[in-house]
mmCIF file of C-alpha atoms in Angstrom:
data_model
loop_
_atom_site.group_PDB
_atom_site.id
_atom_site.type_symbol
_atom_site.label_atom_id
_atom_site.label_comp_id
_atom_site.label_asym_id
_atom_site.label_seq_id
_atom_site.Cartn_x
_atom_site.Cartn_y
_atom_site.Cartn_z
ATOM 1 C CA MET A 403 14.664 41.139 -17.807
ATOM 2 C CA ASN A 404 15.113 37.615 -20.117
ATOM 3 C CA TRP A 405 17.819 37.860 -22.646
ATOM 4 C CA HIS A 406 19.571 40.845 -21.047
ATOM 5 C CA ALA A 407 22.589 40.368 -20.115
ATOM 6 C CA PHE A 408 24.630 41.669 -17.157
ATOM 7 C CA PHE A 409 28.056 43.486 -16.508
ATOM 8 C CA ARG A 410 29.317 45.882 -13.758
ATOM 9 C CA GLU A 411 31.617 49.187 -14.341
ATOM 10 C CA GLU A 412 34.640 47.144 -14.368
ATOM 11 C CA GLU A 413 33.471 43.871 -16.720
ATOM 12 C CA TYR A 414 31.347 46.777 -19.357
ATOM 13 C CA LYS A 415 34.767 48.900 -19.661
ATOM 14 C CA GLU A 416 36.076 45.772 -20.666
ATOM 15 C CA LEU A 417 33.744 44.291 -22.962
ATOM 16 C CA LEU A 418 34.073 47.201 -24.668
ATOM 17 C CA MET A 419 37.449 46.988 -24.891
ATOM 18 C CA ARG A 420 37.713 43.694 -26.654
ATOM 19 C CA TYR A 421 34.621 44.313 -28.941
ATOM 20 C CA PRO A 422 36.586 48.054 -30.689
ATOM 21 C CA ASP A 423 34.092 47.340 -33.757
ATOM 22 C CA THR A 424 30.999 46.938 -32.078
ATOM 23 C CA ALA A 425 31.439 49.454 -28.828
ATOM 24 C CA ASN A 426 29.068 52.068 -30.165
ATOM 25 C CA GLU A 427 26.502 49.328 -30.935
ATOM 26 C CA ILE A 428 26.368 47.502 -27.378
ATOM 27 C CA ARG A 429 26.337 50.922 -25.977
ATOM 28 C CA SER A 430 23.600 52.133 -27.513
ATOM 29 C CA TRP A 431 21.488 48.952 -25.800
ATOM 30 C CA ALA A 432 23.172 49.280 -23.116
ATOM 31 C CA ILE A 433 20.910 49.980 -19.989
ATOM 32 C CA LYS A 434 22.860 52.303 -17.757
ATOM 33 C CA ASN A 435 21.645 50.588 -13.857
ATOM 34 C CA GLY A 436 23.363 52.422 -11.395
ATOM 35 C CA SER A 437 26.505 51.437 -11.333
ATOM 36 C CA ASN A 438 25.556 48.205 -13.189
ATOM 37 C CA TYR A 439 24.806 47.282 -17.452
ATOM 38 C CA LEU A 440 22.577 45.674 -18.931
ATOM 39 C CA ILE A 441 22.777 44.370 -22.551
ATOM 40 C CA PRO A 442 19.276 42.994 -24.101
ATOM 41 C CA TYR A 443 20.814 40.359 -26.756
ATOM 42 C CA ARG A 444 18.586 38.786 -28.424
ATOM 43 C CA GLU A 445 16.700 40.851 -30.866
ATOM 44 C CA ILE A 446 19.336 42.582 -31.258
ATOM 45 C CA LYS A 447 21.016 41.683 -35.539
ATOM 46 C CA GLU A 448 25.087 43.218 -35.222
ATOM 47 C CA PHE A 449 25.286 41.232 -31.916
ATOM 48 C CA ASN A 450 24.012 37.951 -33.267
ATOM 49 C CA GLU A 451 26.840 38.290 -36.063
ATOM 50 C CA LEU A 452 29.071 37.993 -34.238
ATOM 51 C CA ASP A 453 29.211 34.948 -32.426
ATOM 52 C CA ALA A 454 31.627 35.662 -29.951
ATOM 53 C CA LEU A 455 29.235 38.922 -28.125
ATOM 54 C CA TYR A 456 26.590 36.590 -28.319
ATOM 55 C CA SER A 457 28.380 33.579 -26.685
ATOM 56 C CA GLU A 458 29.985 36.657 -24.256
ATOM 57 C CA LEU A 459 26.802 38.292 -23.887
ATOM 58 C CA LYS A 460 24.883 35.315 -23.256
ATOM 59 C CA SER A 461 27.421 34.300 -21.256
ATOM 60 C CA ARG A 462 25.969 36.817 -18.621
ATOM 61 C CA GLU A 463 22.562 36.384 -18.442
ATOM 62 C CA LEU A 464 20.512 37.537 -15.593
ATOM 63 C CA CYS A 465 17.525 35.691 -16.043
ATOM 64 C CA TRP A 466 16.808 31.512 -16.589
ATOM 65 C CA THR A 467 20.517 31.293 -16.676
ATOM 66 C CA ASP A 468 22.146 27.900 -15.791
ATOM 67 C CA SER A 469 24.439 29.888 -12.548
ATOM 68 C CA PRO A 470 23.662 33.163 -11.705
ATOM 69 C CA VAL A 471 25.904 36.379 -12.560
ATOM 70 C CA THR A 472 24.718 38.469 -10.007
ATOM 71 C CA ALA A 473 24.933 39.354 -5.861
ATOM 72 C CA LEU A 474 21.029 38.803 -5.044
ATOM 73 C CA SER A 475 21.188 42.466 -4.239
ATOM 74 C CA GLU A 476 22.379 43.172 -7.751
ATOM 75 C CA PHE A 477 19.713 41.084 -9.001
ATOM 76 C CA THR A 478 16.354 42.982 -7.216
ATOM 77 C CA TYR A 479 17.674 46.069 -8.113
ATOM 78 C CA SER A 480 18.214 45.392 -11.400
ATOM 79 C CA ILE A 481 14.987 44.620 -11.686
ATOM 80 C CA GLN A 482 13.328 46.751 -9.937
ATOM 81 C CA ARG A 483 14.575 49.652 -11.790
ATOM 82 C CA GLN A 484 13.506 47.623 -15.084
ATOM 83 C CA TRP A 485 9.901 48.162 -13.135
ATOM 84 C CA ALA A 486 11.225 51.681 -12.796
ATOM 85 C CA ARG A 487 12.111 53.068 -16.528
ATOM 86 C CA PHE A 488 8.811 50.754 -17.512
ATOM 87 C CA ALA A 489 6.251 52.539 -14.953
ATOM 88 C CA GLU A 490 7.888 56.229 -16.224
ATOM 89 C CA LEU A 491 6.850 54.847 -19.608
ATOM 90 C CA ALA A 492 3.830 53.270 -19.017
ATOM 91 C CA SER A 493 2.092 56.972 -17.190
ATOM 92 C CA THR A 494 2.366 57.601 -19.351
ATOM 93 C CA SER A 495 0.005 56.408 -21.820
ATOM 94 C CA GLU A 496 -2.581 55.884 -22.665
ATOM 95 C CA GLU A 497 -1.840 52.162 -23.600
ATOM 96 C CA VAL A 498 -3.363 48.867 -21.462
ATOM 97 C CA TYR A 499 -0.872 46.494 -20.667
ATOM 98 C CA VAL A 500 -1.193 42.951 -19.761
ATOM 99 C CA LEU A 501 1.678 40.736 -18.692
ATOM 100 C CA GLU A 502 2.223 36.974 -18.176
ATOM 101 C CA ALA A 503 3.927 35.615 -15.204
ATOM 102 C CA VAL A 504 5.958 38.077 -15.682
ATOM 103 C CA PHE A 505 5.672 39.678 -12.174
ATOM 104 C CA PHE A 506 5.390 36.810 -10.319
ATOM 105 C CA GLN A 507 6.135 33.385 -11.579
ATOM 106 C CA HIS A 508 9.520 34.360 -13.914
ATOM 107 C CA GLN A 509 10.797 36.439 -10.788
ATOM 108 C CA ILE A 510 9.810 33.423 -8.282
ATOM 109 C CA HIS A 511 11.488 30.862 -10.216
ATOM 110 C CA ASP A 512 14.670 32.866 -10.624
ATOM 111 C CA LEU A 513 14.569 33.873 -6.678
ATOM 112 C CA LEU A 514 13.868 30.397 -5.376
ATOM 113 C CA GLY A 515 16.426 28.514 -8.352
ATOM 114 C CA HIS A 516 19.452 31.106 -8.079
ATOM 115 C CA TYR A 517 19.638 32.985 -4.703
ATOM 116 C CA GLN A 518 17.536 29.458 -2.845
ATOM 117 C CA ALA A 519 15.240 32.520 -1.091
ATOM 118 C CA VAL A 520 12.984 32.347 1.865
ATOM 119 C CA ASP A 521 9.388 34.120 1.560
ATOM 120 C CA ARG A 522 11.162 37.053 3.139
ATOM 121 C CA HIS A 523 13.397 37.617 0.494
ATOM 122 C CA ILE A 524 10.599 36.926 -2.365
ATOM 123 C CA GLU A 525 8.074 39.199 -0.333
ATOM 124 C CA GLN A 526 11.099 42.038 0.390
ATOM 125 C CA HIS A 527 11.013 41.217 -3.892
ATOM 126 C CA ILE A 528 7.513 41.721 -4.759
ATOM 127 C CA GLN A 529 7.016 44.792 -2.775
ATOM 128 C CA GLY A 530 9.838 46.635 -4.845
ATOM 129 C CA ILE A 531 7.930 46.547 -7.804
ATOM 130 C CA ALA A 532 4.691 47.149 -6.516
ATOM 131 C CA ASP A 533 6.232 50.267 -5.610
ATOM 132 C CA GLN A 534 7.584 50.991 -8.629
ATOM 133 C CA ILE A 535 4.390 50.409 -10.255
ATOM 134 C CA ALA A 536 1.476 51.799 -8.094
ATOM 135 C CA ALA A 537 1.492 55.154 -9.174
ATOM 136 C CA LEU A 538 0.050 52.583 -12.474
ATOM 137 C CA HIS A 539 -2.855 51.313 -10.351
ATOM 138 C CA PRO A 540 -2.257 48.746 -11.667
ATOM 139 C CA VAL A 541 -4.608 45.303 -11.254
ATOM 140 C CA VAL A 542 -3.580 41.672 -10.726
ATOM 141 C CA ILE A 543 -5.540 38.728 -11.586
ATOM 142 C CA TYR A 544 -3.696 35.941 -11.038
ATOM 143 C CA LEU A 545 -5.223 32.488 -13.598
ATOM 144 C CA THR A 546 -2.931 29.596 -11.851
ATOM 145 C CA GLN A 547 -2.625 26.397 -14.430
ATOM 146 C CA PRO A 548 -4.155 23.254 -14.370
ATOM 147 C CA SER A 549 -0.889 21.533 -14.234
ATOM 148 C CA VAL A 550 1.860 23.458 -12.550
ATOM 149 C CA ARG A 551 4.226 20.241 -13.815
ATOM 150 C CA GLU A 552 2.715 20.697 -17.725
ATOM 151 C CA GLN A 553 3.219 24.145 -17.933
ATOM 152 C CA GLN A 554 6.997 24.005 -16.198
ATOM 153 C CA VAL A 555 7.712 21.558 -18.807
ATOM 154 C CA TRP A 556 6.759 23.493 -21.595
ATOM 155 C CA ILE A 557 8.512 27.304 -20.430
ATOM 156 C CA SER A 558 11.522 24.357 -20.231
ATOM 157 C CA SER A 559 11.126 23.536 -23.182
ATOM 158 C CA ILE A 560 10.640 26.864 -25.052
ATOM 159 C CA ARG A 561 13.711 28.470 -23.607
ATOM 160 C CA SER A 562 15.514 24.963 -24.028
ATOM 161 C CA ARG A 563 16.346 25.044 -20.016
ATOM 162 C CA PRO A 564 15.305 21.212 -19.385
ATOM 163 C CA ARG A 565 17.332 21.463 -16.353
ATOM 164 C CA PHE A 566 14.246 23.755 -15.184
ATOM 165 C CA ALA A 567 11.664 21.449 -15.129
ATOM 166 C CA THR A 568 13.257 18.856 -12.648
ATOM 167 C CA GLU A 569 10.796 17.545 -9.832
ATOM 168 C CA GLN A 570 13.317 20.215 -7.049
ATOM 169 C CA SER A 571 11.904 22.942 -9.046
ATOM 170 C CA LEU A 572 8.040 21.438 -9.961
ATOM 171 C CA TRP A 573 8.128 21.498 -5.886
ATOM 172 C CA LYS A 574 8.740 24.962 -5.495
ATOM 173 C CA THR A 575 6.262 26.414 -8.629
ATOM 174 C CA ALA A 576 3.311 23.954 -7.153
ATOM 175 C CA SER A 577 4.282 25.028 -3.153
ATOM 176 C CA GLY A 578 5.070 28.418 -3.943
ATOM 177 C CA SER A 579 8.036 27.825 -1.310
ATOM 178 C CA ASN A 580 11.528 26.377 -1.157
#
Protein backbone atom coordinates (compact mmCIF):
# COMPACT_ATOMS: atom_id res chain seq x y z
CA MET A 1 0.00 0.00 0.00
CA ASN A 2 2.98 2.29 -0.23
CA TRP A 3 2.42 5.20 -2.59
CA HIS A 4 -1.34 5.13 -2.19
CA ALA A 5 -3.09 8.33 -1.15
CA PHE A 6 -6.04 8.01 1.23
CA PHE A 7 -9.16 10.16 0.91
CA ARG A 8 -12.46 10.07 2.70
CA GLU A 9 -15.43 10.42 0.35
CA GLU A 10 -15.89 14.17 0.79
CA GLU A 11 -12.15 14.81 0.47
CA TYR A 12 -12.10 12.73 -2.71
CA LYS A 13 -14.93 14.77 -4.24
CA GLU A 14 -13.07 17.98 -3.36
CA LEU A 15 -9.90 16.60 -4.98
CA LEU A 16 -11.78 15.94 -8.21
CA MET A 17 -13.15 19.50 -8.16
CA ARG A 18 -9.66 20.97 -7.63
CA TYR A 19 -8.26 19.04 -10.59
CA PRO A 20 -11.06 18.99 -13.19
CA ASP A 21 -8.67 18.42 -16.10
CA THR A 22 -7.30 15.28 -14.45
CA ALA A 23 -10.51 14.14 -12.73
CA ASN A 24 -11.19 11.30 -15.18
CA GLU A 25 -7.65 10.00 -14.81
CA ILE A 26 -7.95 10.17 -11.01
CA ARG A 27 -11.28 8.29 -11.17
CA SER A 28 -9.76 5.62 -13.40
CA TRP A 29 -7.06 4.83 -10.82
CA ALA A 30 -9.07 5.35 -7.63
CA ILE A 31 -9.88 2.26 -5.57
CA LYS A 32 -13.20 2.58 -3.73
CA ASN A 33 -12.71 1.30 -0.24
CA GLY A 34 -16.05 1.43 1.58
CA SER A 35 -16.72 5.16 1.83
CA ASN A 36 -13.04 5.97 1.31
CA TYR A 37 -10.72 6.01 -1.70
CA LEU A 38 -7.16 4.93 -2.29
CA ILE A 39 -5.27 6.44 -5.20
CA PRO A 40 -1.96 4.96 -6.34
CA TYR A 41 0.23 7.81 -7.48
CA ARG A 42 3.93 7.04 -7.74
CA GLU A 43 4.01 5.37 -11.15
CA ILE A 44 1.19 7.35 -12.76
CA LYS A 45 2.68 9.62 -15.41
CA GLU A 46 -0.27 12.02 -15.46
CA PHE A 47 0.00 12.55 -11.70
CA ASN A 48 3.78 12.97 -11.75
CA GLU A 49 3.52 15.69 -14.40
CA LEU A 50 1.33 17.88 -12.17
CA ASP A 51 3.47 18.98 -9.25
CA ALA A 52 0.56 20.28 -7.16
CA LEU A 53 -1.50 17.12 -7.61
CA TYR A 54 1.47 14.85 -6.97
CA SER A 55 2.35 16.80 -3.82
CA GLU A 56 -1.21 16.58 -2.57
CA LEU A 57 -1.41 12.85 -3.22
CA LYS A 58 1.93 12.31 -1.52
CA SER A 59 0.75 14.31 1.50
CA ARG A 60 -2.18 11.88 1.83
CA GLU A 61 0.07 8.77 1.89
CA LEU A 62 -1.49 5.83 3.71
CA CYS A 63 1.78 4.09 4.67
CA TRP A 64 5.33 5.18 5.46
CA THR A 65 4.31 8.74 6.04
CA ASP A 66 5.47 11.41 8.45
CA SER A 67 2.04 11.60 10.04
CA PRO A 68 -0.97 9.35 9.54
CA VAL A 69 -3.95 10.64 7.55
CA THR A 70 -6.28 7.95 8.86
CA ALA A 71 -7.59 6.69 12.14
CA LEU A 72 -6.35 3.24 13.16
CA SER A 73 -9.70 1.68 12.19
CA GLU A 74 -9.53 3.27 8.71
CA PHE A 75 -5.94 2.14 8.25
CA THR A 76 -6.78 -1.43 9.26
CA TYR A 77 -9.88 -1.54 7.06
CA SER A 78 -7.98 -0.18 4.05
CA ILE A 79 -5.16 -2.67 4.41
CA GLN A 80 -7.46 -5.64 4.99
CA ARG A 81 -9.64 -4.70 1.97
CA GLN A 82 -6.54 -4.52 -0.20
CA TRP A 83 -5.53 -8.01 0.91
CA ALA A 84 -9.07 -9.22 0.12
CA ARG A 85 -8.72 -7.77 -3.40
CA PHE A 86 -5.34 -9.48 -3.76
CA ALA A 87 -6.80 -12.81 -2.61
CA GLU A 88 -9.65 -12.52 -5.11
CA LEU A 89 -7.23 -11.90 -7.98
CA ALA A 90 -4.75 -14.53 -6.83
CA SER A 91 -7.46 -17.18 -6.47
CA THR A 92 -8.04 -17.11 -10.24
CA SER A 93 -4.37 -17.51 -11.09
CA GLU A 94 -1.88 -20.34 -11.11
CA GLU A 95 0.90 -17.90 -10.20
CA VAL A 96 2.98 -18.36 -7.08
CA TYR A 97 3.36 -15.14 -5.12
CA VAL A 98 6.32 -14.38 -2.92
CA LEU A 99 5.66 -11.44 -0.65
CA GLU A 100 8.63 -9.99 1.16
CA ALA A 101 8.05 -7.82 4.23
CA VAL A 102 4.52 -6.74 3.31
CA PHE A 103 2.72 -9.14 5.58
CA PHE A 104 4.46 -8.44 8.89
CA GLN A 105 7.21 -5.85 8.73
CA HIS A 106 5.42 -3.02 6.94
CA GLN A 107 2.20 -3.54 8.85
CA ILE A 108 3.85 -3.60 12.24
CA HIS A 109 6.09 -0.64 11.38
CA ASP A 110 3.08 1.56 10.58
CA LEU A 111 1.00 0.29 13.48
CA LEU A 112 3.77 0.98 15.99
CA GLY A 113 5.08 4.18 14.48
CA HIS A 114 1.82 5.95 13.67
CA TYR A 115 -0.77 4.49 15.98
CA GLN A 116 1.29 3.32 18.95
CA ALA A 117 -0.69 0.10 18.62
CA VAL A 118 -0.49 -2.36 21.45
CA ASP A 119 0.15 -6.05 20.83
CA ARG A 120 -3.59 -6.85 20.83
CA HIS A 121 -4.26 -4.35 18.00
CA ILE A 122 -1.33 -5.68 15.98
CA GLU A 123 -2.53 -9.26 16.43
CA GLN A 124 -6.08 -8.30 15.39
CA HIS A 125 -4.77 -6.43 12.36
CA ILE A 126 -2.58 -9.32 11.19
CA GLN A 127 -5.35 -11.86 11.92
CA GLY A 128 -7.74 -9.76 9.81
CA ILE A 129 -5.30 -9.95 6.91
CA ALA A 130 -4.79 -13.69 7.46
CA ASP A 131 -8.56 -14.16 7.33
CA GLN A 132 -8.66 -12.40 3.95
CA ILE A 133 -6.07 -14.71 2.39
CA ALA A 134 -6.81 -17.99 4.21
CA ALA A 135 -8.56 -19.52 1.21
CA LEU A 136 -5.28 -19.26 -0.74
CA HIS A 137 -3.66 -21.66 1.76
CA PRO A 138 -0.56 -19.50 2.11
CA VAL A 139 2.74 -20.76 3.40
CA VAL A 140 4.54 -18.25 5.59
CA ILE A 141 8.30 -18.46 5.80
CA TYR A 142 9.70 -15.87 8.14
CA LEU A 143 13.38 -15.06 7.79
CA THR A 144 14.98 -12.90 10.44
CA GLN A 145 17.51 -10.26 9.59
CA PRO A 146 21.01 -10.66 11.03
CA SER A 147 21.01 -6.91 11.70
CA VAL A 148 17.70 -5.16 12.23
CA ARG A 149 19.59 -1.86 12.44
CA GLU A 150 21.23 -2.25 9.01
CA GLN A 151 17.96 -3.37 7.42
CA GLN A 152 15.92 -0.49 8.86
CA VAL A 153 18.56 2.10 7.97
CA TRP A 154 18.65 0.76 4.40
CA ILE A 155 14.83 0.72 4.06
CA SER A 156 14.59 4.22 5.50
CA SER A 157 17.24 5.52 3.12
CA ILE A 158 15.65 4.11 -0.06
CA ARG A 159 12.31 5.57 1.00
CA SER A 160 13.86 8.92 1.94
CA ARG A 161 12.56 8.58 5.49
CA PRO A 162 15.65 8.70 7.72
CA ARG A 163 13.59 9.38 10.84
CA PHE A 164 12.13 5.87 10.55
CA ALA A 165 15.52 4.48 11.56
CA THR A 166 15.64 6.17 14.96
CA GLU A 167 16.78 4.29 18.04
CA GLN A 168 13.17 4.09 19.26
CA SER A 169 11.80 2.60 16.04
CA LEU A 170 14.76 0.25 15.73
CA TRP A 171 14.17 -1.02 19.24
CA LYS A 172 10.45 -1.53 18.58
CA THR A 173 11.15 -3.41 15.37
CA ALA A 174 13.85 -5.58 16.91
CA SER A 175 11.92 -6.43 20.04
CA GLY A 176 8.49 -6.69 18.44
CA SER A 177 7.08 -4.68 21.30
CA ASN A 178 6.00 -1.18 21.92
